[in-house]
PDB file of C-alpha atoms in Angstrom:
ATOM      1  CA  MET A   1    -323.786 123.597-157.997  1.00  0.00           C
ATOM      2  CA  THR A   2    -322.278 122.437-154.493  1.00  0.00           C
ATOM      3  CA  TYR A   3    -323.530 120.193-151.662  1.00  0.00           C
ATOM      4  CA  THR A   4    -323.406 120.530-148.017  1.00  0.00           C
ATOM      5  CA  ILE A   5    -322.542 117.669-145.610  1.00  0.00           C
ATOM      6  CA  ARG A   6    -323.539 117.305-141.868  1.00  0.00           C
ATOM      7  CA  ASP A   7    -323.155 115.263-139.096  1.00  0.00           C
ATOM      8  CA  GLN A   8    -325.089 114.605-136.123  1.00  0.00           C
ATOM      9  CA  THR A   9    -322.696 116.547-133.336  1.00  0.00           C
ATOM     10  CA  GLU A  10    -320.956 119.762-135.975  1.00  0.00           C
ATOM     11  CA  GLY A  11    -323.490 120.774-138.380  1.00  0.00           C
ATOM     12  CA  VAL A  12    -322.147 121.184-141.378  1.00  0.00           C
ATOM     13  CA  VAL A  13    -318.460 119.482-141.723  1.00  0.00           C
ATOM     14  CA  ALA A  14    -317.510 120.342-145.141  1.00  0.00           C
ATOM     15  CA  VAL A  15    -318.850 121.713-148.414  1.00  0.00           C
ATOM     16  CA  ALA A  16    -318.930 118.932-151.252  1.00  0.00           C
ATOM     17  CA  ARG A  17    -318.038 119.977-155.142  1.00  0.00           C
ATOM     18  CA  LEU A  18    -318.116 115.877-156.010  1.00  0.00           C
ATOM     19  CA  PHE A  19    -321.695 114.114-155.469  1.00  0.00           C
ATOM     20  CA  ALA A  20    -323.453 111.049-156.669  1.00  0.00           C
ATOM     21  CA  GLU A  21    -327.183 111.162-157.098  1.00  0.00           C
ATOM     22  CA  LYS A  22    -329.459 108.199-157.197  1.00  0.00           C
ATOM     23  CA  LEU A  23    -326.636 106.080-158.625  1.00  0.00           C
ATOM     24  CA  HIS A  24    -327.748 102.748-160.621  1.00  0.00           C
ATOM     25  CA  ILE A  25    -324.815 100.529-161.152  1.00  0.00           C
ATOM     26  CA  ALA A  26    -324.639  97.042-162.416  1.00  0.00           C
ATOM     27  CA  TYR A  27    -323.130  94.556-163.971  1.00  0.00           C
ATOM     28  CA  GLY A  28    -325.196  93.041-166.885  1.00  0.00           C
ATOM     29  CA  GLU A  29    -328.734  92.016-164.706  1.00  0.00           C
ATOM     30  CA  ARG A  30    -326.460  92.049-161.485  1.00  0.00           C
ATOM     31  CA  VAL A  31    -327.126  94.874-159.288  1.00  0.00           C
ATOM     32  CA  ILE A  32    -324.632  96.258-157.284  1.00  0.00           C
ATOM     33  CA  VAL A  33    -325.542  99.887-156.476  1.00  0.00           C
ATOM     34  CA  GLU A  34    -328.945 101.545-156.156  1.00  0.00           C
ATOM     35  CA  GLN A  35    -330.465 104.739-155.582  1.00  0.00           C
ATOM     36  CA  LEU A  36    -327.156 105.858-153.962  1.00  0.00           C
ATOM     37  CA  ASP A  37    -326.475 109.184-152.662  1.00  0.00           C
ATOM     38  CA  LEU A  38    -322.749 110.510-152.004  1.00  0.00           C
ATOM     39  CA  SER A  39    -320.710 113.517-150.967  1.00  0.00           C
ATOM     40  CA  ILE A  40    -317.389 113.962-150.958  1.00  0.00           C
ATOM     41  CA  PRO A  41    -316.056 116.485-148.912  1.00  0.00           C
ATOM     42  CA  GLU A  42    -313.617 118.858-149.749  1.00  0.00           C
ATOM     43  CA  GLY A  43    -309.934 118.734-148.760  1.00  0.00           C
ATOM     44  CA  ARG A  44    -310.811 115.850-146.838  1.00  0.00           C
ATOM     45  CA  ILE A  45    -309.926 112.623-146.392  1.00  0.00           C
ATOM     46  CA  THR A  46    -312.691 109.726-147.388  1.00  0.00           C
ATOM     47  CA  ALA A  47    -312.273 106.355-146.686  1.00  0.00           C
ATOM     48  CA  LEU A  48    -315.262 103.795-148.426  1.00  0.00           C
ATOM     49  CA  VAL A  49    -314.877 101.044-146.168  1.00  0.00           C
ATOM     50  CA  GLY A  50    -316.991  97.600-146.246  1.00  0.00           C
ATOM     51  CA  ALA A  51    -317.036  93.911-146.584  1.00  0.00           C
ATOM     52  CA  ASN A  52    -315.891  92.114-150.117  1.00  0.00           C
ATOM     53  CA  GLY A  53    -318.442  92.508-152.350  1.00  0.00           C
ATOM     54  CA  SER A  54    -320.309  95.667-150.791  1.00  0.00           C
ATOM     55  CA  GLY A  55    -319.752  98.033-153.909  1.00  0.00           C
ATOM     56  CA  LYS A  56    -316.693  99.786-152.535  1.00  0.00           C
ATOM     57  CA  SER A  57    -314.640  99.695-155.695  1.00  0.00           C
ATOM     58  CA  THR A  58    -317.551 100.153-157.902  1.00  0.00           C
ATOM     59  CA  ILE A  59    -318.730 103.115-156.263  1.00  0.00           C
ATOM     60  CA  LEU A  60    -315.387 104.616-156.438  1.00  0.00           C
ATOM     61  CA  LYS A  61    -314.678 103.852-160.062  1.00  0.00           C
ATOM     62  CA  THR A  62    -318.291 105.006-160.962  1.00  0.00           C
ATOM     63  CA  MET A  63    -317.494 108.377-158.979  1.00  0.00           C
ATOM     64  CA  ALA A  64    -313.949 108.883-161.028  1.00  0.00           C
ATOM     65  CA  ARG A  65    -315.530 108.102-164.351  1.00  0.00           C
ATOM     66  CA  ILE A  66    -314.264 104.491-164.871  1.00  0.00           C
ATOM     67  CA  MET A  67    -317.359 102.944-164.809  1.00  0.00           C
ATOM     68  CA  LYS A  68    -320.628 104.634-166.250  1.00  0.00           C
ATOM     69  CA  PRO A  69    -324.107 104.034-163.843  1.00  0.00           C
ATOM     70  CA  GLN A  70    -327.054 102.988-165.575  1.00  0.00           C
ATOM     71  CA  LYS A  71    -329.133 105.413-163.534  1.00  0.00           C
ATOM     72  CA  GLY A  72    -328.396 108.424-161.809  1.00  0.00           C
ATOM     73  CA  GLY A  73    -325.352 110.416-162.236  1.00  0.00           C
ATOM     74  CA  VAL A  74    -322.137 111.842-160.597  1.00  0.00           C
ATOM     75  CA  PHE A  75    -321.093 115.431-160.606  1.00  0.00           C
ATOM     76  CA  LEU A  76    -318.068 117.927-160.575  1.00  0.00           C
ATOM     77  CA  ASP A  77    -318.434 121.587-159.989  1.00  0.00           C
ATOM     78  CA  GLY A  78    -322.441 120.628-161.013  1.00  0.00           C
ATOM     79  CA  LYS A  79    -321.563 119.122-164.203  1.00  0.00           C
ATOM     80  CA  SER A  80    -322.217 115.367-165.368  1.00  0.00           C
ATOM     81  CA  ILE A  81    -318.457 113.924-165.177  1.00  0.00           C
ATOM     82  CA  HIS A  82    -319.784 111.552-167.857  1.00  0.00           C
ATOM     83  CA  GLN A  83    -321.121 114.385-170.095  1.00  0.00           C
ATOM     84  CA  MET A  84    -317.650 116.305-170.090  1.00  0.00           C
ATOM     85  CA  GLN A  85    -314.612 115.698-171.935  1.00  0.00           C
ATOM     86  CA  THR A  86    -312.142 113.030-171.018  1.00  0.00           C
ATOM     87  CA  LYS A  87    -309.228 115.588-171.041  1.00  0.00           C
ATOM     88  CA  GLU A  88    -311.669 117.796-168.771  1.00  0.00           C
ATOM     89  CA  VAL A  89    -312.213 115.327-166.360  1.00  0.00           C
ATOM     90  CA  ALA A  90    -308.966 114.186-165.924  1.00  0.00           C
ATOM     91  CA  LYS A  91    -307.691 117.899-165.382  1.00  0.00           C
ATOM     92  CA  GLN A  92    -309.778 118.161-162.232  1.00  0.00           C
ATOM     93  CA  LEU A  93    -309.540 114.453-160.731  1.00  0.00           C
ATOM     94  CA  ALA A  94    -306.877 111.251-160.841  1.00  0.00           C
ATOM     95  CA  ILE A  95    -307.535 107.819-159.808  1.00  0.00           C
ATOM     96  CA  LEU A  96    -304.790 105.247-158.675  1.00  0.00           C
ATOM     97  CA  PRO A  97    -307.037 101.865-159.538  1.00  0.00           C
ATOM     98  CA  GLN A  98    -305.662  98.936-157.753  1.00  0.00           C
ATOM     99  CA  ASN A  99    -302.356  96.865-158.419  1.00  0.00           C
ATOM    100  CA  PRO A 100    -301.259  99.032-161.621  1.00  0.00           C
ATOM    101  CA  VAL A 101    -298.309  97.402-163.302  1.00  0.00           C
ATOM    102  CA  ALA A 102    -296.134  99.750-165.567  1.00  0.00           C
ATOM    103  CA  PRO A 103    -294.158  98.336-168.950  1.00  0.00           C
ATOM    104  CA  GLU A 104    -290.972  96.919-168.279  1.00  0.00           C
ATOM    105  CA  GLY A 105    -287.866  99.204-168.563  1.00  0.00           C
ATOM    106  CA  LEU A 106    -290.187 102.251-167.692  1.00  0.00           C
ATOM    107  CA  THR A 107    -288.587 104.734-165.349  1.00  0.00           C
ATOM    108  CA  VAL A 108    -289.912 106.578-162.478  1.00  0.00           C
ATOM    109  CA  SER A 109    -289.798 110.139-163.915  1.00  0.00           C
ATOM    110  CA  GLU A 110    -291.290 108.593-167.441  1.00  0.00           C
ATOM    111  CA  LEU A 111    -293.863 106.972-165.529  1.00  0.00           C
ATOM    112  CA  VAL A 112    -294.553 110.333-163.624  1.00  0.00           C
ATOM    113  CA  SER A 113    -294.700 112.434-167.050  1.00  0.00           C
ATOM    114  CA  PHE A 114    -297.904 109.972-167.886  1.00  0.00           C
ATOM    115  CA  GLY A 115    -299.677 112.221-165.469  1.00  0.00           C
ATOM    116  CA  ARG A 116    -298.808 115.420-167.932  1.00  0.00           C
ATOM    117  CA  PHE A 117    -300.954 113.724-170.766  1.00  0.00           C
ATOM    118  CA  PRO A 118    -304.666 115.323-170.317  1.00  0.00           C
ATOM    119  CA  HIS A 119    -302.472 119.001-170.590  1.00  0.00           C
ATOM    120  CA  GLN A 120    -300.108 118.124-173.529  1.00  0.00           C
ATOM    121  CA  ARG A 121    -300.712 119.030-177.412  1.00  0.00           C
ATOM    122  CA  GLY A 122    -299.527 117.606-180.417  1.00  0.00           C
ATOM    123  CA  PHE A 123    -296.862 115.054-180.192  1.00  0.00           C
ATOM    124  CA  GLY A 124    -296.912 114.974-176.664  1.00  0.00           C
ATOM    125  CA  THR A 125    -293.436 116.529-175.851  1.00  0.00           C
ATOM    126  CA  LEU A 126    -292.930 117.700-172.273  1.00  0.00           C
ATOM    127  CA  SER A 127    -293.192 121.787-172.150  1.00  0.00           C
ATOM    128  CA  LYS A 128    -291.457 123.690-169.286  1.00  0.00           C
ATOM    129  CA  GLU A 129    -294.624 123.614-167.416  1.00  0.00           C
ATOM    130  CA  ASP A 130    -294.777 119.369-167.591  1.00  0.00           C
ATOM    131  CA  LYS A 131    -290.954 119.311-166.933  1.00  0.00           C
ATOM    132  CA  GLU A 132    -291.541 121.286-163.412  1.00  0.00           C
ATOM    133  CA  MET A 133    -294.751 119.702-162.668  1.00  0.00           C
ATOM    134  CA  VAL A 134    -293.300 116.194-162.790  1.00  0.00           C
ATOM    135  CA  GLY A 135    -289.995 117.517-161.032  1.00  0.00           C
ATOM    136  CA  TRP A 136    -292.538 118.523-158.385  1.00  0.00           C
ATOM    137  CA  ALA A 137    -294.345 115.327-158.311  1.00  0.00           C
ATOM    138  CA  LEU A 138    -291.544 113.190-157.261  1.00  0.00           C
ATOM    139  CA  GLU A 139    -289.714 115.605-154.555  1.00  0.00           C
ATOM    140  CA  VAL A 140    -293.298 115.933-152.949  1.00  0.00           C
ATOM    141  CA  THR A 141    -293.519 111.988-152.867  1.00  0.00           C
ATOM    142  CA  GLY A 142    -289.833 111.641-152.175  1.00  0.00           C
ATOM    143  CA  MET A 143    -289.277 109.968-155.570  1.00  0.00           C
ATOM    144  CA  THR A 144    -286.913 112.137-157.160  1.00  0.00           C
ATOM    145  CA  GLU A 145    -283.354 110.264-155.673  1.00  0.00           C
ATOM    146  CA  PHE A 146    -285.201 107.452-158.014  1.00  0.00           C
ATOM    147  CA  ALA A 147    -285.695 109.284-161.149  1.00  0.00           C
ATOM    148  CA  ASP A 148    -283.758 107.427-163.445  1.00  0.00           C
ATOM    149  CA  ARG A 149    -284.308 104.113-161.958  1.00  0.00           C
ATOM    150  CA  PRO A 150    -286.934 101.125-163.723  1.00  0.00           C
ATOM    151  CA  ILE A 151    -290.161 100.879-161.936  1.00  0.00           C
ATOM    152  CA  GLU A 152    -289.253  97.267-161.313  1.00  0.00           C
ATOM    153  CA  ASN A 153    -286.552  97.734-159.265  1.00  0.00           C
ATOM    154  CA  MET A 154    -288.359  99.545-156.909  1.00  0.00           C
ATOM    155  CA  SER A 155    -289.556  98.277-152.905  1.00  0.00           C
ATOM    156  CA  GLY A 156    -293.621  98.224-152.986  1.00  0.00           C
ATOM    157  CA  GLY A 157    -293.688 101.148-151.057  1.00  0.00           C
ATOM    158  CA  GLN A 158    -291.663 102.791-153.613  1.00  0.00           C
ATOM    159  CA  ARG A 159    -293.634 101.675-156.503  1.00  0.00           C
ATOM    160  CA  GLN A 160    -296.713 103.102-154.741  1.00  0.00           C
ATOM    161  CA  ARG A 161    -295.229 106.141-154.286  1.00  0.00           C
ATOM    162  CA  ALA A 162    -294.244 106.505-157.721  1.00  0.00           C
ATOM    163  CA  TRP A 163    -297.870 105.951-159.039  1.00  0.00           C
ATOM    164  CA  ILE A 164    -299.075 108.749-156.659  1.00  0.00           C
ATOM    165  CA  ALA A 165    -296.279 110.992-158.053  1.00  0.00           C
ATOM    166  CA  MET A 166    -297.892 110.107-161.291  1.00  0.00           C
ATOM    167  CA  ALA A 167    -301.918 110.948-160.353  1.00  0.00           C
ATOM    168  CA  LEU A 168    -300.604 114.405-158.711  1.00  0.00           C
ATOM    169  CA  ALA A 169    -298.189 115.199-162.068  1.00  0.00           C
ATOM    170  CA  GLN A 170    -302.141 115.426-163.259  1.00  0.00           C
ATOM    171  CA  GLY A 171    -302.439 118.457-161.406  1.00  0.00           C
ATOM    172  CA  THR A 172    -306.001 117.925-159.866  1.00  0.00           C
ATOM    173  CA  ASP A 173    -307.304 118.702-156.723  1.00  0.00           C
ATOM    174  CA  ILE A 174    -309.276 115.416-156.350  1.00  0.00           C
ATOM    175  CA  LEU A 175    -307.725 112.108-156.115  1.00  0.00           C
ATOM    176  CA  PHE A 176    -308.807 108.500-156.215  1.00  0.00           C
ATOM    177  CA  LEU A 177    -307.360 105.682-154.592  1.00  0.00           C
ATOM    178  CA  ASP A 178    -308.538 101.683-154.661  1.00  0.00           C
ATOM    179  CA  GLU A 179    -306.776 100.194-152.261  1.00  0.00           C
ATOM    180  CA  PRO A 180    -303.512 102.048-152.198  1.00  0.00           C
ATOM    181  CA  THR A 181    -302.219  99.390-149.693  1.00  0.00           C
ATOM    182  CA  THR A 182    -302.882  96.100-150.532  1.00  0.00           C
ATOM    183  CA  PHE A 183    -300.160  93.715-150.675  1.00  0.00           C
ATOM    184  CA  LEU A 184    -297.842  95.488-149.142  1.00  0.00           C
ATOM    185  CA  ASP A 185    -296.327  95.053-145.971  1.00  0.00           C
ATOM    186  CA  MET A 186    -297.188  97.492-142.857  1.00  0.00           C
ATOM    187  CA  ALA A 187    -294.027  99.320-142.642  1.00  0.00           C
ATOM    188  CA  HIS A 188    -294.814 100.563-146.556  1.00  0.00           C
ATOM    189  CA  GLN A 189    -298.767 100.903-145.306  1.00  0.00           C
ATOM    190  CA  LEU A 190    -297.587 103.130-143.618  1.00  0.00           C
ATOM    191  CA  GLU A 191    -295.567 104.721-145.877  1.00  0.00           C
ATOM    192  CA  VAL A 192    -298.487 105.373-148.820  1.00  0.00           C
ATOM    193  CA  LEU A 193    -300.899 106.847-145.743  1.00  0.00           C
ATOM    194  CA  LYS A 194    -298.433 109.102-144.305  1.00  0.00           C
ATOM    195  CA  LEU A 195    -298.046 110.273-147.950  1.00  0.00           C
ATOM    196  CA  LEU A 196    -301.266 110.788-148.369  1.00  0.00           C
ATOM    197  CA  GLU A 197    -302.481 112.255-145.426  1.00  0.00           C
ATOM    198  CA  ARG A 198    -299.534 114.921-145.759  1.00  0.00           C
ATOM    199  CA  LEU A 199    -300.824 115.707-149.530  1.00  0.00           C
ATOM    200  CA  ASN A 200    -303.781 116.403-147.922  1.00  0.00           C
ATOM    201  CA  ARG A 201    -302.739 118.287-144.898  1.00  0.00           C
ATOM    202  CA  GLU A 202    -300.092 120.553-146.740  1.00  0.00           C
ATOM    203  CA  GLU A 203    -301.382 120.596-150.622  1.00  0.00           C
ATOM    204  CA  GLY A 204    -305.181 120.615-149.302  1.00  0.00           C
ATOM    205  CA  ARG A 205    -306.143 118.130-151.714  1.00  0.00           C
ATOM    206  CA  THR A 206    -309.302 115.761-151.502  1.00  0.00           C
ATOM    207  CA  ILE A 207    -308.361 112.133-151.253  1.00  0.00           C
ATOM    208  CA  VAL A 208    -311.584 108.902-151.765  1.00  0.00           C
ATOM    209  CA  MET A 209    -309.780 105.746-150.926  1.00  0.00           C
ATOM    210  CA  VAL A 210    -310.960 102.139-150.535  1.00  0.00           C
ATOM    211  CA  VAL A 211    -309.226 100.904-147.893  1.00  0.00           C
ATOM    212  CA  HIS A 212    -309.675  97.313-145.972  1.00  0.00           C
ATOM    213  CA  ASP A 213    -307.945  98.048-142.608  1.00  0.00           C
ATOM    214  CA  LEU A 214    -310.340 100.312-140.616  1.00  0.00           C
ATOM    215  CA  ASN A 215    -308.326 101.110-137.856  1.00  0.00           C
ATOM    216  CA  HIS A 216    -306.651 102.882-141.062  1.00  0.00           C
ATOM    217  CA  ALA A 217    -309.404 104.432-142.466  1.00  0.00           C
ATOM    218  CA  SER A 218    -309.873 106.111-138.398  1.00  0.00           C
ATOM    219  CA  LEU A 219    -306.169 106.889-138.102  1.00  0.00           C
ATOM    220  CA  PHE A 220    -305.975 109.005-141.616  1.00  0.00           C
ATOM    221  CA  ALA A 221    -309.200 109.961-142.545  1.00  0.00           C
ATOM    222  CA  GLN A 222    -311.041 112.416-141.816  1.00  0.00           C
ATOM    223  CA  HIS A 223    -314.477 111.486-142.785  1.00  0.00           C
ATOM    224  CA  ILE A 224    -315.580 107.610-143.311  1.00  0.00           C
ATOM    225  CA  VAL A 225    -318.612 106.253-145.435  1.00  0.00           C
ATOM    226  CA  ALA A 226    -319.410 102.574-144.359  1.00  0.00           C
ATOM    227  CA  ILE A 227    -321.351 100.558-147.007  1.00  0.00           C
ATOM    228  CA  LYS A 228    -322.707  97.182-147.319  1.00  0.00           C
ATOM    229  CA  HIS A 229    -324.558  95.661-150.523  1.00  0.00           C
ATOM    230  CA  GLY A 230    -324.189  98.952-152.335  1.00  0.00           C
ATOM    231  CA  LYS A 231    -325.598 101.021-149.367  1.00  0.00           C
ATOM    232  CA  ILE A 232    -324.348 103.465-146.825  1.00  0.00           C
ATOM    233  CA  VAL A 233    -325.288 102.136-143.595  1.00  0.00           C
ATOM    234  CA  ARG A 234    -323.501 104.883-141.752  1.00  0.00           C
ATOM    235  CA  GLU A 235    -320.684 107.899-142.453  1.00  0.00           C
ATOM    236  CA  GLY A 236    -319.446 110.364-141.145  1.00  0.00           C
ATOM    237  CA  THR A 237    -316.264 111.306-138.294  1.00  0.00           C
ATOM    238  CA  PRO A 238    -314.152 108.303-137.348  1.00  0.00           C
ATOM    239  CA  HIS A 239    -316.541 108.557-133.733  1.00  0.00           C
ATOM    240  CA  GLU A 240    -319.185 108.326-135.525  1.00  0.00           C
ATOM    241  CA  VAL A 241    -318.658 105.399-137.884  1.00  0.00           C
ATOM    242  CA  ILE A 242    -316.277 102.890-135.718  1.00  0.00           C
ATOM    243  CA  ARG A 243    -319.227 101.520-133.451  1.00  0.00           C
ATOM    244  CA  THR A 244    -319.707  98.569-132.478  1.00  0.00           C
ATOM    245  CA  GLU A 245    -323.286  98.312-133.542  1.00  0.00           C
ATOM    246  CA  THR A 246    -321.891  99.521-137.140  1.00  0.00           C
ATOM    247  CA  LEU A 247    -319.044  96.437-136.906  1.00  0.00           C
ATOM    248  CA  ARG A 248    -321.513  94.245-136.739  1.00  0.00           C
ATOM    249  CA  GLU A 249    -323.998  95.281-139.315  1.00  0.00           C
ATOM    250  CA  VAL A 250    -321.229  96.114-141.913  1.00  0.00           C
ATOM    251  CA  PHE A 251    -318.788  93.415-141.230  1.00  0.00           C
ATOM    252  CA  GLY A 252    -320.795  90.969-139.158  1.00  0.00           C
ATOM    253  CA  VAL A 253    -318.182  91.160-136.472  1.00  0.00           C
ATOM    254  CA  GLU A 254    -318.670  91.199-133.038  1.00  0.00           C
ATOM    255  CA  ALA A 255    -315.106  94.047-131.662  1.00  0.00           C
ATOM    256  CA  ASP A 256    -314.235  96.154-128.942  1.00  0.00           C
ATOM    257  CA  VAL A 257    -313.624  99.986-129.959  1.00  0.00           C
ATOM    258  CA  ILE A 258    -310.523 101.924-128.018  1.00  0.00           C
ATOM    259  CA  TYR A 259    -309.488 105.093-128.026  1.00  0.00           C
ATOM    260  CA  ASP A 260    -305.707 105.273-130.004  1.00  0.00           C
ATOM    261  CA  PRO A 261    -303.802 106.705-127.221  1.00  0.00           C
ATOM    262  CA  ARG A 262    -301.610 108.885-129.311  1.00  0.00           C
ATOM    263  CA  THR A 263    -304.429 110.752-131.944  1.00  0.00           C
ATOM    264  CA  GLY A 264    -307.198 109.848-129.927  1.00  0.00           C
ATOM    265  CA  ALA A 265    -308.939 108.226-132.873  1.00  0.00           C
ATOM    266  CA  PRO A 266    -311.020 104.757-132.221  1.00  0.00           C
ATOM    267  CA  LEU A 267    -309.902 101.490-133.024  1.00  0.00           C
ATOM    268  CA  CYS A 268    -311.543  97.967-133.442  1.00  0.00           C
ATOM    269  CA  LEU A 269    -310.582  94.610-132.049  1.00  0.00           C
ATOM    270  CA  PRO A 270    -312.870  92.021-133.307  1.00  0.00           C
ATOM    271  CA  PHE A 271    -312.878  89.394-130.913  1.00  0.00           C
ATOM    272  CA  ALA A 272    -316.060  86.835-132.470  1.00  0.00           C
ATOM    273  CA  LEU A 273    -317.928  86.682-135.532  1.00  0.00           C
ATOM    274  CA  ALA A 274    -321.597  88.266-135.324  1.00  0.00           C
ATOM    275  CA  GLY A 275    -323.822  85.485-133.460  1.00  0.00           C
ATOM    276  CA  GLU A 276    -321.211  83.319-132.683  1.00  0.00           C
ATOM    277  CA  ALA A 277    -320.897  84.541-128.779  1.00  0.00           C
ATOM    278  CA  ALA A 278    -324.769  83.981-128.563  1.00  0.00           C
ATOM    279  CA  ALA A 279    -324.760  80.591-130.266  1.00  0.00           C
ATOM    280  CA  SER A 280    -321.682  79.295-128.188  1.00  0.00           C
ATOM    281  CA  GLY A 281    -323.607  80.627-125.053  1.00  0.00           C
ATOM    282  CA  ALA A 282    -321.079  82.827-124.526  1.00  0.00           C
ATOM    283  CA  ASN A 283    -321.672  85.777-122.173  1.00  0.00           C
ATOM    284  CA  VAL A 284    -319.608  88.425-124.488  1.00  0.00           C
ATOM    285  CA  VAL A 285    -320.379  92.171-124.520  1.00  0.00           C
ATOM    286  CA  PRO A 286    -318.464  94.377-127.007  1.00  0.00           C
ATOM    287  CA  TYR A 287    -316.979  97.440-125.570  1.00  0.00           C
ATOM    288  CA  ASP A 288    -317.841 100.801-126.962  1.00  0.00           C
ATOM    289  CA  ILE A 289    -316.267 104.139-126.250  1.00  0.00           C
ATOM    290  CA  GLY A 290    -319.197 106.058-126.899  1.00  0.00           C
ATOM    291  CA  PRO A 291    -320.012 108.927-128.828  1.00  0.00           C
ATOM    292  CA  ALA A 292    -317.681 111.101-127.073  1.00  0.00           C
ATOM    293  CA  GLU A 293    -314.398 113.247-128.851  1.00  0.00           C
ATOM    294  CA  PRO A 294    -311.011 113.190-127.327  1.00  0.00           C
ATOM    295  CA  ALA A 295    -309.193 115.909-126.595  1.00  0.00           C
ATOM    296  CA  SER A 296    -306.928 115.581-128.787  1.00  0.00           C
ATOM    297  CA  SER A 297    -306.959 115.937-132.554  1.00  0.00           C
ATOM    298  CA  ARG A 298    -305.722 114.536-135.765  1.00  0.00           C
ATOM    299  CA  SER A 299    -305.431 118.528-136.938  1.00  0.00           C
ATOM    300  CA  ALA A 300    -302.757 118.858-134.611  1.00  0.00           C
ATOM    301  CA  PRO A 301    -299.116 119.179-135.185  1.00  0.00           C
ATOM    302  CA  GLU A 302    -297.445 115.714-134.618  1.00  0.00           C
ATOM    303  CA  GLU A 303    -295.484 117.058-131.944  1.00  0.00           C
ATOM    304  CA  GLU A 304    -298.351 118.125-129.765  1.00  0.00           C
ATOM    305  CA  LYS A 305    -299.954 114.091-130.404  1.00  0.00           C
ATOM    306  CA  VAL A 306    -296.678 113.038-129.132  1.00  0.00           C
ATOM    307  CA  GLY A 307    -296.263 115.282-126.305  1.00  0.00           C
ATOM    308  CA  ALA A 308    -299.511 114.435-124.918  1.00  0.00           C
ATOM    309  CA  LEU A 309    -298.706 111.231-124.334  1.00  0.00           C
TER     310      LEU A 309
END
């Protein structure tokens, strides 16, 4: 079973192997998500965005089988993931939670080897295939030279790359990340996001991430889902979602929307809280780029993008 995802301008955008139907999620009697339908496009980077407390992390955890919904279901290749065996699910999707902590003294390679657990039998001895996957995950994330170093001696960006390597070592097609750039400085944020972009482009990974920075979502994701109070307000390409009216409704801010000169991606520049300008009597109207797509594309080679400047 698969679902197709459509946008307003391009028709069918992608096929979804992973989707949720009529999700109802609550903490005790507090309802977070109700009657949610969400499809994840295969082979794309999807960003879940929304204000604090909007339910985006709860949705991500439920779709990754960390949480169980009260009603509705999450389906992977037509099967309910909450009825599948844990190891079966772990062979198909991996999740990197917020702020993971490794035991003291654990080396990078030891951490990455934990990703092979779903594939191990008996006493958990690494097979030749396991060791090859660990080596590949270290190489693709640029962590081979740090393999024997303790995790606590790594920088923030290096630690995140090590955790991503562990998730990659699982050998899954789908990767979930809950705020992967939290508490990282700008350079380390870009380091992690460019790694995810490369994994998507070169390895074809389906990546779903919760991000707070809307400009990061626009620059690195092909599909954005804007969430408010556990409901989808708008979803689609960055050009369809990063709009002044969406920013006002979802985040409660007035913002200008402009083009990135290198990629053509829409970027938001917040300048006031929603209603603030009207309350002060100021005549301030946000500038919106409109629906037009730029000539450049994030799928174009990097040298073409820079050459277009």
